[in-house]
mmCIF file of C-alpha atoms in Angstrom:
data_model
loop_
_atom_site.group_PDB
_atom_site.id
_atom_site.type_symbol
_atom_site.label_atom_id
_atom_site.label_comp_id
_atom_site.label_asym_id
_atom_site.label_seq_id
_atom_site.Cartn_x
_atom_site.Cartn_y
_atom_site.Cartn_z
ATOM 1 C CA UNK A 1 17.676 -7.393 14.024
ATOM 2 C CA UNK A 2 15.293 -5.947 16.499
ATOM 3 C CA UNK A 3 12.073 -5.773 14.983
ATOM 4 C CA UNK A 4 10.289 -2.701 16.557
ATOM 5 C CA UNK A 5 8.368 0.835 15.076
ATOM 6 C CA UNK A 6 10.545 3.925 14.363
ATOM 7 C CA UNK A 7 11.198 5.881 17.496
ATOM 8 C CA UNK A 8 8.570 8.689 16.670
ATOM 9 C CA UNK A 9 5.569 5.858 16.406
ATOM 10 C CA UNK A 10 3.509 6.527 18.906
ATOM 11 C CA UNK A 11 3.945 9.933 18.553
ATOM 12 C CA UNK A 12 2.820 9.834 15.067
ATOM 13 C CA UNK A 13 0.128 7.615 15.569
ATOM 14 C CA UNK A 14 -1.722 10.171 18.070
ATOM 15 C CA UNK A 15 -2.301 12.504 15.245
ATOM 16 C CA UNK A 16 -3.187 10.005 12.939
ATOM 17 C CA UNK A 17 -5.981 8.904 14.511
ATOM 18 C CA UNK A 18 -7.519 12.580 14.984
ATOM 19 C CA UNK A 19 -6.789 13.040 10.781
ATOM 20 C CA UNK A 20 -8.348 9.725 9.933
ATOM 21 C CA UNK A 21 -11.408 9.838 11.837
ATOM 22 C CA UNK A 22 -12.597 12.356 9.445
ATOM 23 C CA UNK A 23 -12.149 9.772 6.823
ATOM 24 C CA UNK A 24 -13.272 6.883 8.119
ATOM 25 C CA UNK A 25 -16.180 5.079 7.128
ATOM 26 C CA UNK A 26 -16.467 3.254 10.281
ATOM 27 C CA UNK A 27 -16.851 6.029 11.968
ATOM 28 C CA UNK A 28 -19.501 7.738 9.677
ATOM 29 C CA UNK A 29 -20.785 6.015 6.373
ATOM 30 C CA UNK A 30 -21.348 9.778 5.455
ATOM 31 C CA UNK A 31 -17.565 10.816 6.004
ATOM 32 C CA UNK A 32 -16.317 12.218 2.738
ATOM 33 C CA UNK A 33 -12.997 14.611 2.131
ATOM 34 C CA UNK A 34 -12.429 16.215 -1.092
ATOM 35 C CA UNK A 35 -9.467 14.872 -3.269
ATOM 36 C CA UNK A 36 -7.719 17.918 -3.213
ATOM 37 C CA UNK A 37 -8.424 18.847 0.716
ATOM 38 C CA UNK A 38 -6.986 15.566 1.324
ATOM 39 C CA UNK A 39 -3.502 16.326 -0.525
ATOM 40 C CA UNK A 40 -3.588 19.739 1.212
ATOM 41 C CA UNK A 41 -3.924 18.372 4.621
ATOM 42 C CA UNK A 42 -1.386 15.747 4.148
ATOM 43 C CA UNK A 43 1.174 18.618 2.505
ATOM 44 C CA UNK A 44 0.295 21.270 5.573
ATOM 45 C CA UNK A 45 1.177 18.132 8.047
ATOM 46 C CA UNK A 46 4.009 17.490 6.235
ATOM 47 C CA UNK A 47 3.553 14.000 5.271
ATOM 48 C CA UNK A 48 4.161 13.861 2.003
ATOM 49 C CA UNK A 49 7.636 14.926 3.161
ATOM 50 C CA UNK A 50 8.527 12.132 5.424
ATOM 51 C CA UNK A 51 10.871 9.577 5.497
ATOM 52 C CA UNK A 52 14.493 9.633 3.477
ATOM 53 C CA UNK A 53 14.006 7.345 0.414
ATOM 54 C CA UNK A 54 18.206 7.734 0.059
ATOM 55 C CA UNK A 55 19.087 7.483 3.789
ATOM 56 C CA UNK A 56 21.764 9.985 3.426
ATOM 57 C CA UNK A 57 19.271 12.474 5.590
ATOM 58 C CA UNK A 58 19.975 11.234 9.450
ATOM 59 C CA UNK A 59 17.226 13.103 10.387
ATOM 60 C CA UNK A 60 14.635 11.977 8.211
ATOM 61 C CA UNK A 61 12.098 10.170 9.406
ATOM 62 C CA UNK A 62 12.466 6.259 9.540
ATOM 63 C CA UNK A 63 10.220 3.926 7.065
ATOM 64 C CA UNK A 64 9.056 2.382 10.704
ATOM 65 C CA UNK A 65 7.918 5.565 11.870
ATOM 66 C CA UNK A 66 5.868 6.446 8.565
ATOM 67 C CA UNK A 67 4.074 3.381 8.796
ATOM 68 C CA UNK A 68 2.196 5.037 11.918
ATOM 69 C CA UNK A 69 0.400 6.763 9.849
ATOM 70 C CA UNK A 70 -0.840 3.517 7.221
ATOM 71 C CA UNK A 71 -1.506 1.336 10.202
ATOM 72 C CA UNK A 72 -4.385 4.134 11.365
ATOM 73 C CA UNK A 73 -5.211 4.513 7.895
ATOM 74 C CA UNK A 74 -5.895 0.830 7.765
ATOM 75 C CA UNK A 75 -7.612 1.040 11.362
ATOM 76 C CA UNK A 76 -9.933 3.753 10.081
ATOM 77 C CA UNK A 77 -10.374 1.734 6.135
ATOM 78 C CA UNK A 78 -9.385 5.205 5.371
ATOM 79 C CA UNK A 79 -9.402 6.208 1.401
ATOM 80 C CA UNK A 80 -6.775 8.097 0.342
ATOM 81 C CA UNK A 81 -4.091 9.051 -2.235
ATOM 82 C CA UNK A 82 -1.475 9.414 0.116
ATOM 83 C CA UNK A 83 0.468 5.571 -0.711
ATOM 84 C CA UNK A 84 0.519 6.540 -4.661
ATOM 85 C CA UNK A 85 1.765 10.244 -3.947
ATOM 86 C CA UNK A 86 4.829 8.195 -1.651
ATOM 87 C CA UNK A 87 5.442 6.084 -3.670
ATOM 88 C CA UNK A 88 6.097 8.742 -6.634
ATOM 89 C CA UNK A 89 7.951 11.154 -4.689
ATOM 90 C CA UNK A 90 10.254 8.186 -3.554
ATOM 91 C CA UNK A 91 10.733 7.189 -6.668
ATOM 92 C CA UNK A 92 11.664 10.502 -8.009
ATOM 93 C CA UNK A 93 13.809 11.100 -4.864
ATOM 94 C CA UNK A 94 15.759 7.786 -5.750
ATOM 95 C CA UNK A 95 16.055 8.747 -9.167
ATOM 96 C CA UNK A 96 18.354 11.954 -8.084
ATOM 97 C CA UNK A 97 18.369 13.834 -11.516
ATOM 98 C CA UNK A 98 18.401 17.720 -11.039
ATOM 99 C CA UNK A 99 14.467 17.280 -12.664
ATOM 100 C CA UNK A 100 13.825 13.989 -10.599
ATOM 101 C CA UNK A 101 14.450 15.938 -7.006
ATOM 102 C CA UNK A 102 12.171 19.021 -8.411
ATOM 103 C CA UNK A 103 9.359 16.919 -9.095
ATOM 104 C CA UNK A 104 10.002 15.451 -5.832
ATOM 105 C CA UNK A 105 10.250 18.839 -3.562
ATOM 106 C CA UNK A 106 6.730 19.320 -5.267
ATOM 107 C CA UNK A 107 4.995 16.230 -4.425
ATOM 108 C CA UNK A 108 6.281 16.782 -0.834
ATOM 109 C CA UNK A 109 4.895 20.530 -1.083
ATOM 110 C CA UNK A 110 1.804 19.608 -2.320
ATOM 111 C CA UNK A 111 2.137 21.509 -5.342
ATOM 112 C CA UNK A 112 1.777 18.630 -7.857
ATOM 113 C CA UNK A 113 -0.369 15.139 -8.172
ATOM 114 C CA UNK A 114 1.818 12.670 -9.776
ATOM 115 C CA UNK A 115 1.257 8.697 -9.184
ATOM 116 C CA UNK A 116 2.987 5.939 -10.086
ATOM 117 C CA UNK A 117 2.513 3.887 -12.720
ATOM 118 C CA UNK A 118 4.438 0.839 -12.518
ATOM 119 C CA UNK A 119 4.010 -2.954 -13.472
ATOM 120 C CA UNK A 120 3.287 -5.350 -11.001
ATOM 121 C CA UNK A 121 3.207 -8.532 -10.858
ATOM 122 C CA UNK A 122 -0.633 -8.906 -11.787
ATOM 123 C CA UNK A 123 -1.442 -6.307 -13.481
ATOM 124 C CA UNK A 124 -0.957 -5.467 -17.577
ATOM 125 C CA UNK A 125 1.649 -5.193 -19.895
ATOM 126 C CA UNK A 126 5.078 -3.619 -19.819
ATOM 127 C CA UNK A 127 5.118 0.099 -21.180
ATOM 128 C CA UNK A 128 7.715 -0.397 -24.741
ATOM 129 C CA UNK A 129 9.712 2.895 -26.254
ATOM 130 C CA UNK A 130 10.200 2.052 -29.840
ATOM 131 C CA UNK A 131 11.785 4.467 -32.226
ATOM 132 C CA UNK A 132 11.440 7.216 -29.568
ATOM 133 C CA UNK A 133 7.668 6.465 -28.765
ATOM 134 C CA UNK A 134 6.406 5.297 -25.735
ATOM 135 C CA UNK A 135 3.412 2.718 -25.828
ATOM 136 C CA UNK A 136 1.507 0.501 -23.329
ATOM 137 C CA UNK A 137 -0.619 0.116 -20.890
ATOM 138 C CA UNK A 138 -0.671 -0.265 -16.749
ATOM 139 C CA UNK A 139 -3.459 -1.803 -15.027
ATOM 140 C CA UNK A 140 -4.466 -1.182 -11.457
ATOM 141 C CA UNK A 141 -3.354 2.620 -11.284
ATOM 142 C CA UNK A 142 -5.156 4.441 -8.315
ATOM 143 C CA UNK A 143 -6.195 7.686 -8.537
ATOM 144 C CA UNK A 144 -5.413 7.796 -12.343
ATOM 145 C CA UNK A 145 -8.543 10.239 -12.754
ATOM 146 C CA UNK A 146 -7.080 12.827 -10.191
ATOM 147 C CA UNK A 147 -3.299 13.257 -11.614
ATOM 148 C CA UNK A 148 -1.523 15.579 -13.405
ATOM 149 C CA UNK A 149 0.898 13.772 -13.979
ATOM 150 C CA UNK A 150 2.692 9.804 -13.677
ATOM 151 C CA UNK A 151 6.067 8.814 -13.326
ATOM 152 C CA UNK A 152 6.042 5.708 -15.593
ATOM 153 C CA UNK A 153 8.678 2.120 -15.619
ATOM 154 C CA UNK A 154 9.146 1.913 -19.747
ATOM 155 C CA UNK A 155 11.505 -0.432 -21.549
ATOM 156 C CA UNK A 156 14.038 0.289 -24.588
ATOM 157 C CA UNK A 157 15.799 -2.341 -25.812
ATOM 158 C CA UNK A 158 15.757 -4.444 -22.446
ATOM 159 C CA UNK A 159 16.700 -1.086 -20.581
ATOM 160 C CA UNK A 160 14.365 0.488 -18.414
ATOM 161 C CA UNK A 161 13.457 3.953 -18.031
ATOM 162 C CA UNK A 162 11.460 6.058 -15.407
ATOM 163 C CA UNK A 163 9.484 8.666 -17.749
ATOM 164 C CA UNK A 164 7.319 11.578 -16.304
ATOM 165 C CA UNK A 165 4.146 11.886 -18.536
ATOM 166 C CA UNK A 166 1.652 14.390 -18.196
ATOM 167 C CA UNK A 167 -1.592 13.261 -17.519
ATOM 168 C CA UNK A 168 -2.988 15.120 -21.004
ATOM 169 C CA UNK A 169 -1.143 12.512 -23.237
ATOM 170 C CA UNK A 170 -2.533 9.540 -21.597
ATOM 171 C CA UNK A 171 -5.727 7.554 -22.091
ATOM 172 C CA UNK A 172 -7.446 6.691 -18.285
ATOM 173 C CA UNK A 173 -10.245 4.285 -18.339
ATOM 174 C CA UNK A 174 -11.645 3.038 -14.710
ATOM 175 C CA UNK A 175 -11.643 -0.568 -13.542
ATOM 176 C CA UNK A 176 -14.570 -1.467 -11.986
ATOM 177 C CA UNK A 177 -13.833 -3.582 -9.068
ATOM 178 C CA UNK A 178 -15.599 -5.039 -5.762
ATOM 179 C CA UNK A 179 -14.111 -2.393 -3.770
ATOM 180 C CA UNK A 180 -15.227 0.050 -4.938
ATOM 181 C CA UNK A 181 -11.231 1.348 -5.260
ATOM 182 C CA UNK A 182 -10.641 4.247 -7.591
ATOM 183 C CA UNK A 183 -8.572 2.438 -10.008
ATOM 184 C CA UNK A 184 -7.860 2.636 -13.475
ATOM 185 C CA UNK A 185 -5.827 1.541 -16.888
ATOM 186 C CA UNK A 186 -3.571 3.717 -17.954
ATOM 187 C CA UNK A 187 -2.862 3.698 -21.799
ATOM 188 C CA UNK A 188 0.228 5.269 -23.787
ATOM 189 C CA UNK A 189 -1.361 5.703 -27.099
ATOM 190 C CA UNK A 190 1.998 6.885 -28.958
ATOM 191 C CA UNK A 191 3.444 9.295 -26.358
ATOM 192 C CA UNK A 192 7.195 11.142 -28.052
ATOM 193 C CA UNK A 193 9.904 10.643 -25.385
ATOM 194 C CA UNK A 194 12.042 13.489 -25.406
ATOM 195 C CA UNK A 195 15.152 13.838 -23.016
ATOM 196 C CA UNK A 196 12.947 16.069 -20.127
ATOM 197 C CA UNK A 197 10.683 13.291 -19.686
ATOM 198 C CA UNK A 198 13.587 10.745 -19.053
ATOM 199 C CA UNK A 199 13.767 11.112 -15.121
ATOM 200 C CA UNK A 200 16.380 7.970 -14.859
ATOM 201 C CA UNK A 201 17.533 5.234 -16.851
ATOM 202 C CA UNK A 202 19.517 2.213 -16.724
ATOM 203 C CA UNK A 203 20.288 0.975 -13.484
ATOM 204 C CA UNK A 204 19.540 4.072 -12.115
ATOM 205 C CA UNK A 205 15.778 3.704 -13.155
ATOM 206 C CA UNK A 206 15.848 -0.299 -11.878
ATOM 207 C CA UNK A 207 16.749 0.986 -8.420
ATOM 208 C CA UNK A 208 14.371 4.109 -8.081
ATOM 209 C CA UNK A 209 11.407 1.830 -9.374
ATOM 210 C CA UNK A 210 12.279 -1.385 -7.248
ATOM 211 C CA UNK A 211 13.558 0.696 -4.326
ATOM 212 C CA UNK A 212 10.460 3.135 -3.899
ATOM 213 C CA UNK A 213 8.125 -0.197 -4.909
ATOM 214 C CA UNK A 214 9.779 -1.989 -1.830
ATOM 215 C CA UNK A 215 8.763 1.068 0.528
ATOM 216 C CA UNK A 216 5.324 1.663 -0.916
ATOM 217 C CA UNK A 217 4.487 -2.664 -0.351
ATOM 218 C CA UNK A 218 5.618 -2.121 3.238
ATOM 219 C CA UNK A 219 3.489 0.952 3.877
ATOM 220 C CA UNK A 220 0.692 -1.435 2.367
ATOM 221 C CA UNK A 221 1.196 -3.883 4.713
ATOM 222 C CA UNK A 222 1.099 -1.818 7.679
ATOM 223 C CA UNK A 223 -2.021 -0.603 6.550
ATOM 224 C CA UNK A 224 -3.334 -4.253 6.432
ATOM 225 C CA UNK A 225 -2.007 -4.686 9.849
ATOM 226 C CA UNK A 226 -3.930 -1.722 11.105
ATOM 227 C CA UNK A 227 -7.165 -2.916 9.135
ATOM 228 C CA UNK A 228 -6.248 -6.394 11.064
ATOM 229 C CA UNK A 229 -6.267 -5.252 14.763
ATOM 230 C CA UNK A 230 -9.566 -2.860 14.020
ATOM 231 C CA UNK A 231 -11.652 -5.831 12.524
ATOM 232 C CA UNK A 232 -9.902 -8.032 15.406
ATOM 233 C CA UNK A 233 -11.754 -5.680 17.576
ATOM 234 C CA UNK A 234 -14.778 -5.936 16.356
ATOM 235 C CA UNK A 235 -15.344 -9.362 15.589
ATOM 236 C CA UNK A 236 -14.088 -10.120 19.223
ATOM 237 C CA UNK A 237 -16.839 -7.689 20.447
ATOM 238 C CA UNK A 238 -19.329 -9.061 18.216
ATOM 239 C CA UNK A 239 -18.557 -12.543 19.727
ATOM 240 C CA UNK A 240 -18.844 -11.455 23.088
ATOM 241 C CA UNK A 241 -22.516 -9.721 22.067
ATOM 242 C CA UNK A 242 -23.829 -12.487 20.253
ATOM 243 C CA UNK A 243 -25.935 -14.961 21.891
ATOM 244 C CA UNK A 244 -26.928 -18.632 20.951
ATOM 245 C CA UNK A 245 -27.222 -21.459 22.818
ATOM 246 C CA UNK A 246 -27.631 -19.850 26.082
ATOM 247 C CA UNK A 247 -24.694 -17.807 26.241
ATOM 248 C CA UNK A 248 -22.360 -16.006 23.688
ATOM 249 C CA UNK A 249 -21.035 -17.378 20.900
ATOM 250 C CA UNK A 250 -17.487 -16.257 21.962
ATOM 251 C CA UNK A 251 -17.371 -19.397 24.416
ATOM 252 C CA UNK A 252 -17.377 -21.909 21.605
ATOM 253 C CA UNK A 253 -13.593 -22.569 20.834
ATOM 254 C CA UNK A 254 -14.223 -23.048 17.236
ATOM 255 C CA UNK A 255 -14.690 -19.466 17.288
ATOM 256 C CA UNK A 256 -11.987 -18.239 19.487
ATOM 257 C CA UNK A 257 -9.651 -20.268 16.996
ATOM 258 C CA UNK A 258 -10.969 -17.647 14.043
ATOM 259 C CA UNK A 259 -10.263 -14.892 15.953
ATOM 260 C CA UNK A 260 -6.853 -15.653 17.066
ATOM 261 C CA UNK A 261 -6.285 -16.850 13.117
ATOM 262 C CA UNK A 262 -7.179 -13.143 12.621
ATOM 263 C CA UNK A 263 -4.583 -11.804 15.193
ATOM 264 C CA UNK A 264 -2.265 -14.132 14.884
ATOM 265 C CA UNK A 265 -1.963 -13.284 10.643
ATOM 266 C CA UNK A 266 -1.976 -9.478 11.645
ATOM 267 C CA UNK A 267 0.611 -10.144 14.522
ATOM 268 C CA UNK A 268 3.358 -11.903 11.888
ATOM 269 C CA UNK A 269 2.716 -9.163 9.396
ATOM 270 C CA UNK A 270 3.649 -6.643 11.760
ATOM 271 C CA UNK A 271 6.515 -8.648 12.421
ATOM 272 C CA UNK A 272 7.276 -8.757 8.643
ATOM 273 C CA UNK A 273 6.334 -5.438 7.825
ATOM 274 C CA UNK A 274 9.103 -3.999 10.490
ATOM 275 C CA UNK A 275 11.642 -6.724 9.625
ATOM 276 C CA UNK A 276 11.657 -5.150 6.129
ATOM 277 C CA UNK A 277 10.945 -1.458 6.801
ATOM 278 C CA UNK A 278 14.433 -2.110 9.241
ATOM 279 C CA UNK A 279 16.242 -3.235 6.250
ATOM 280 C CA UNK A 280 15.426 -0.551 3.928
ATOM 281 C CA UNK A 281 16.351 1.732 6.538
ATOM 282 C CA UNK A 282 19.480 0.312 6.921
ATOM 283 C CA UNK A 283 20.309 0.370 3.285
ATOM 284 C CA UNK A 284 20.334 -3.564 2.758
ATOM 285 C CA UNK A 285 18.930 -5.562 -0.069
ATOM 286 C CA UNK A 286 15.662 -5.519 1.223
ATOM 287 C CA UNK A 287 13.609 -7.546 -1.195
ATOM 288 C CA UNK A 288 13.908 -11.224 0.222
ATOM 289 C CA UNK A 289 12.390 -9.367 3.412
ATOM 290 C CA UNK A 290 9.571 -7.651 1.498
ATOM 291 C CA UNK A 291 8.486 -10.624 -0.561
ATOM 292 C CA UNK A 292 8.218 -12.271 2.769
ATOM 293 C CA UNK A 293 6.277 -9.606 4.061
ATOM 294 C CA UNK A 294 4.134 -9.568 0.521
ATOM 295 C CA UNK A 295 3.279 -13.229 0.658
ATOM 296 C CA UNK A 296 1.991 -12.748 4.512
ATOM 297 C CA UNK A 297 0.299 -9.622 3.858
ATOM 298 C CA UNK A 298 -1.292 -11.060 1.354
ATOM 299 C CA UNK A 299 -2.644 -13.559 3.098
ATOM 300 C CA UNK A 300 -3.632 -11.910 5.846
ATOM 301 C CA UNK A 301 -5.893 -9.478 3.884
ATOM 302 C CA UNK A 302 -7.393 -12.861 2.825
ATOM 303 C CA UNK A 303 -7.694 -14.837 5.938
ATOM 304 C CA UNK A 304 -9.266 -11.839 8.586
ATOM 305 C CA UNK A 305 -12.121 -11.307 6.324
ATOM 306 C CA UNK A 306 -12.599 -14.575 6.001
ATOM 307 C CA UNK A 307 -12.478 -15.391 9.965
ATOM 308 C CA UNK A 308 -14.563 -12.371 10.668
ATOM 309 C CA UNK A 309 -17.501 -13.353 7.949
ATOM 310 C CA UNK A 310 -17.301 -17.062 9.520
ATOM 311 C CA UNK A 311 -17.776 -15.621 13.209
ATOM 312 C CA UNK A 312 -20.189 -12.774 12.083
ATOM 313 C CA UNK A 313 -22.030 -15.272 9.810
ATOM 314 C CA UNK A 314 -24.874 -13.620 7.598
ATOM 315 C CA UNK A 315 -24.574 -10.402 9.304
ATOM 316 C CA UNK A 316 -21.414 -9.634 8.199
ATOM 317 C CA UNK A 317 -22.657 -9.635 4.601
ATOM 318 C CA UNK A 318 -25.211 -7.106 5.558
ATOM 319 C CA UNK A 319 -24.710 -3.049 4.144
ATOM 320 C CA UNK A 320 -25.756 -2.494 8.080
ATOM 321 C CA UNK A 321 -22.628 -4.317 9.224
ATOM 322 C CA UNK A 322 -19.066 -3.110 8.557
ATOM 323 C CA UNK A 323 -17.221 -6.401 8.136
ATOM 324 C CA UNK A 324 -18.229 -5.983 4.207
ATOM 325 C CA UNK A 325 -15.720 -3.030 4.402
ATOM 326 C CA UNK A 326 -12.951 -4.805 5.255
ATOM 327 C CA UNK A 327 -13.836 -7.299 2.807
ATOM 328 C CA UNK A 328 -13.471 -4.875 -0.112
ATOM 329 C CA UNK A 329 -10.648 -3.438 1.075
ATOM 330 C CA UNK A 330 -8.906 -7.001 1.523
ATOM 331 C CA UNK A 331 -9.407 -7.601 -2.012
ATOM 332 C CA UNK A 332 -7.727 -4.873 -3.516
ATOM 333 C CA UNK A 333 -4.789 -5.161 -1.223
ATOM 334 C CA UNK A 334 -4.249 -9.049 -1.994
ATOM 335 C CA UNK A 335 -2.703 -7.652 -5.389
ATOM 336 C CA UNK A 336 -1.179 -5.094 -4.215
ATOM 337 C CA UNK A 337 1.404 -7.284 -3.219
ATOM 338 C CA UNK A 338 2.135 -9.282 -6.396
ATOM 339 C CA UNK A 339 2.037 -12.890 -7.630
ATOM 340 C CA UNK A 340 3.204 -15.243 -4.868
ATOM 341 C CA UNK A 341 5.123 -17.078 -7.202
ATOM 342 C CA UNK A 342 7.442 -14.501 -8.232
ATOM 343 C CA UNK A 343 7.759 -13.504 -4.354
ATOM 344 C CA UNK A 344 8.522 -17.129 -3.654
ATOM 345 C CA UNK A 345 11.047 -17.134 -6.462
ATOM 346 C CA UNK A 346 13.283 -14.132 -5.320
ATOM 347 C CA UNK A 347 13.273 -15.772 -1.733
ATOM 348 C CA UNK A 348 14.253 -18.896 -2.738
ATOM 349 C CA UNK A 349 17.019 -17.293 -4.365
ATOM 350 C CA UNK A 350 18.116 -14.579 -1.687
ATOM 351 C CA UNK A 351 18.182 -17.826 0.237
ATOM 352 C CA UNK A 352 20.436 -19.450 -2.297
ATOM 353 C CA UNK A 353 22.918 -16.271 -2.540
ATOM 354 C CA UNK A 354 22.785 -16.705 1.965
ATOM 355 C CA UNK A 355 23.908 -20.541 1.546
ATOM 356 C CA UNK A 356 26.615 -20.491 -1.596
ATOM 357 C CA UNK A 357 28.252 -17.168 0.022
ATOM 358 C CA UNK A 358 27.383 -15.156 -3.007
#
């Protein structure tokens, strides 16, 4: 497999770093867009149209060309909804019912805020439909506040279901959290499922939810490779800058080490993140790739801050300083990718399928 960006990358990349400077708190501490500004920009530039969740489209843009745009987004520690809005117009896109592909063509047009609400591996309790009422509730669900709608993973007698719910019959309370992130639970108090909000079901739901949840983790992790080589920057800089002992600190090997532990960790989840974005493309199983990728993404997002805050020392814990940033960022994102056991477990067993011939 060679492991390289879609052919567009660079390309793409360009304008993403003219879109995100406007968001980027490294940039400006001041730099604010409006929620809704933000989904119209993305719609007018078309990104909330790219990439082929299906693969049946041969020119649709590949999953390693999107990720141009969440590596800058991670370079600029750039807020936005545009991961959750993916994410839901994949999964509706994989679901392929006549109302699934509507609600899709509107995410993609701009013309309707839904997000995903599905369990991970950390977060809450698995949504139930008893008697024909749907109850539960999802943890970690960004931009909860701002939707009008969420395409739900529900259960019904061990089969799952992918439910659209409008936003008016659920219960959003935020989650308070380091980062500063603007997530929230999600609560089904006793919604009625009726046949229009049944998008798929079955098998057909397992692959929509799974499928799209594969492509949104490795969107994440380019994002945490982008955050990666921007903090690599600057703590390299800083160590250049920063004098003690008669000369800069950057001459000391102990701290060269940290800050090739910080590229070397952003280096192998690039190397993940396209492994796994090349099988998805390719229509394999791509999960043993992605819960590679999710283990090493994951602990990248933990180990740069880390480096950075040991080479920065007490600076890097000032508001003045922007390695903090990162650091809040990194949090969030280490649970984005799910509980490392689980990951482990499916690899050990896609490894176990490779070896028995299965």
């Amino acid at each position: 497999m060679e492991l390289t960006w879609g052919e567009d990358f660079a390309a793409l990349t360009d304008v993403s770093k003219s879109v995100f400077a406007r968001y980027s708190p490294l940039e400006d501490r001041s730099n604010t867009v409006a929620f809704a500004d933000q989904v119209s920009q993305f719609a007018e530039l078309g990104w909330l149209q790219l990439g082929d969740a299906n693969g049946t489209n041969e020119d649709g843009a590949a999953l390693g060309t999107i990720a141009a745009v969440f590596v800058e987004m991670g370079r600029a520690l750039a807020e936005t909804p545009l991961l959750d809005l993916t994410v839901a117009r994949d999964a509706a896109t994989l679901a392929g019912t006549p109302a699934a592909t509507e609600l899709a063509t509107r995410i993609g047009d701009g013309d309707a805020v839904v997000v995903p609400a599905f369990l991970t591996g950390n977060w809450g309790s698995a949504v139930t439909v008893d008697r024909g009422t749907a109850s539960g509730r999802v943890l970690g669900v960004g931009y909860a506040d701002r939707a009008e709608s969420f395409l739900v993973h529900a259960v019904e007698a061990g089969e799952s279901l992918l439910l659209h719910v409008d936003a008016a019959d659920a219960k959003v309370e935020p989650m308070p959290n380091v980062g500063g992130y603007p997530m929230f639970g999600m609560t089904l108090p006793g919604v009625t499922v009726v046949d229009e909000r049944i998008l798929a079901r079955g098998a057909d739901a397992d692959r929509a939810i799974d499928r799209a949840s594969q492509r949104g983790a490795v969107l994440r992790a380019a994002q945490v490779y982008g955050a990666g080589m921007r903090l690599l920057d600057m703590t390299v800089q800083y160590a250049k800058q920063r004098h003690q002992f008669g000369g800069a600190i950057g001459r000391f090997q102990a701290v060269q080490y940290l800050c090739t532990d910080i590229a070397v960790n952003a280096h192998v989840t690039s190397a993940h993140t396209r492994a796994a974005a090349a099988a998805l493309d390719a229509g394999d199983d791509g999960r043993p790739y992605v819960d590679l990728m999710r283990n090493q993404a994951a602990l990248t997002a933990r180990e740069m801050v880390h480096c950075a805050h040991e080479v920065h020392a007490g600076i890097g814990y000032m508001v003045e300083s922007d390695v903090h940033l990162f650091t809040n960022a990194a949090k969030r994102w280490q649970y984005d990718f799910g509980d490392a056991a689980e990951n482990n477990r499916s690899i050990v067993s896609a490894i176990t399928r490779i070896y028995e011939g299965a």
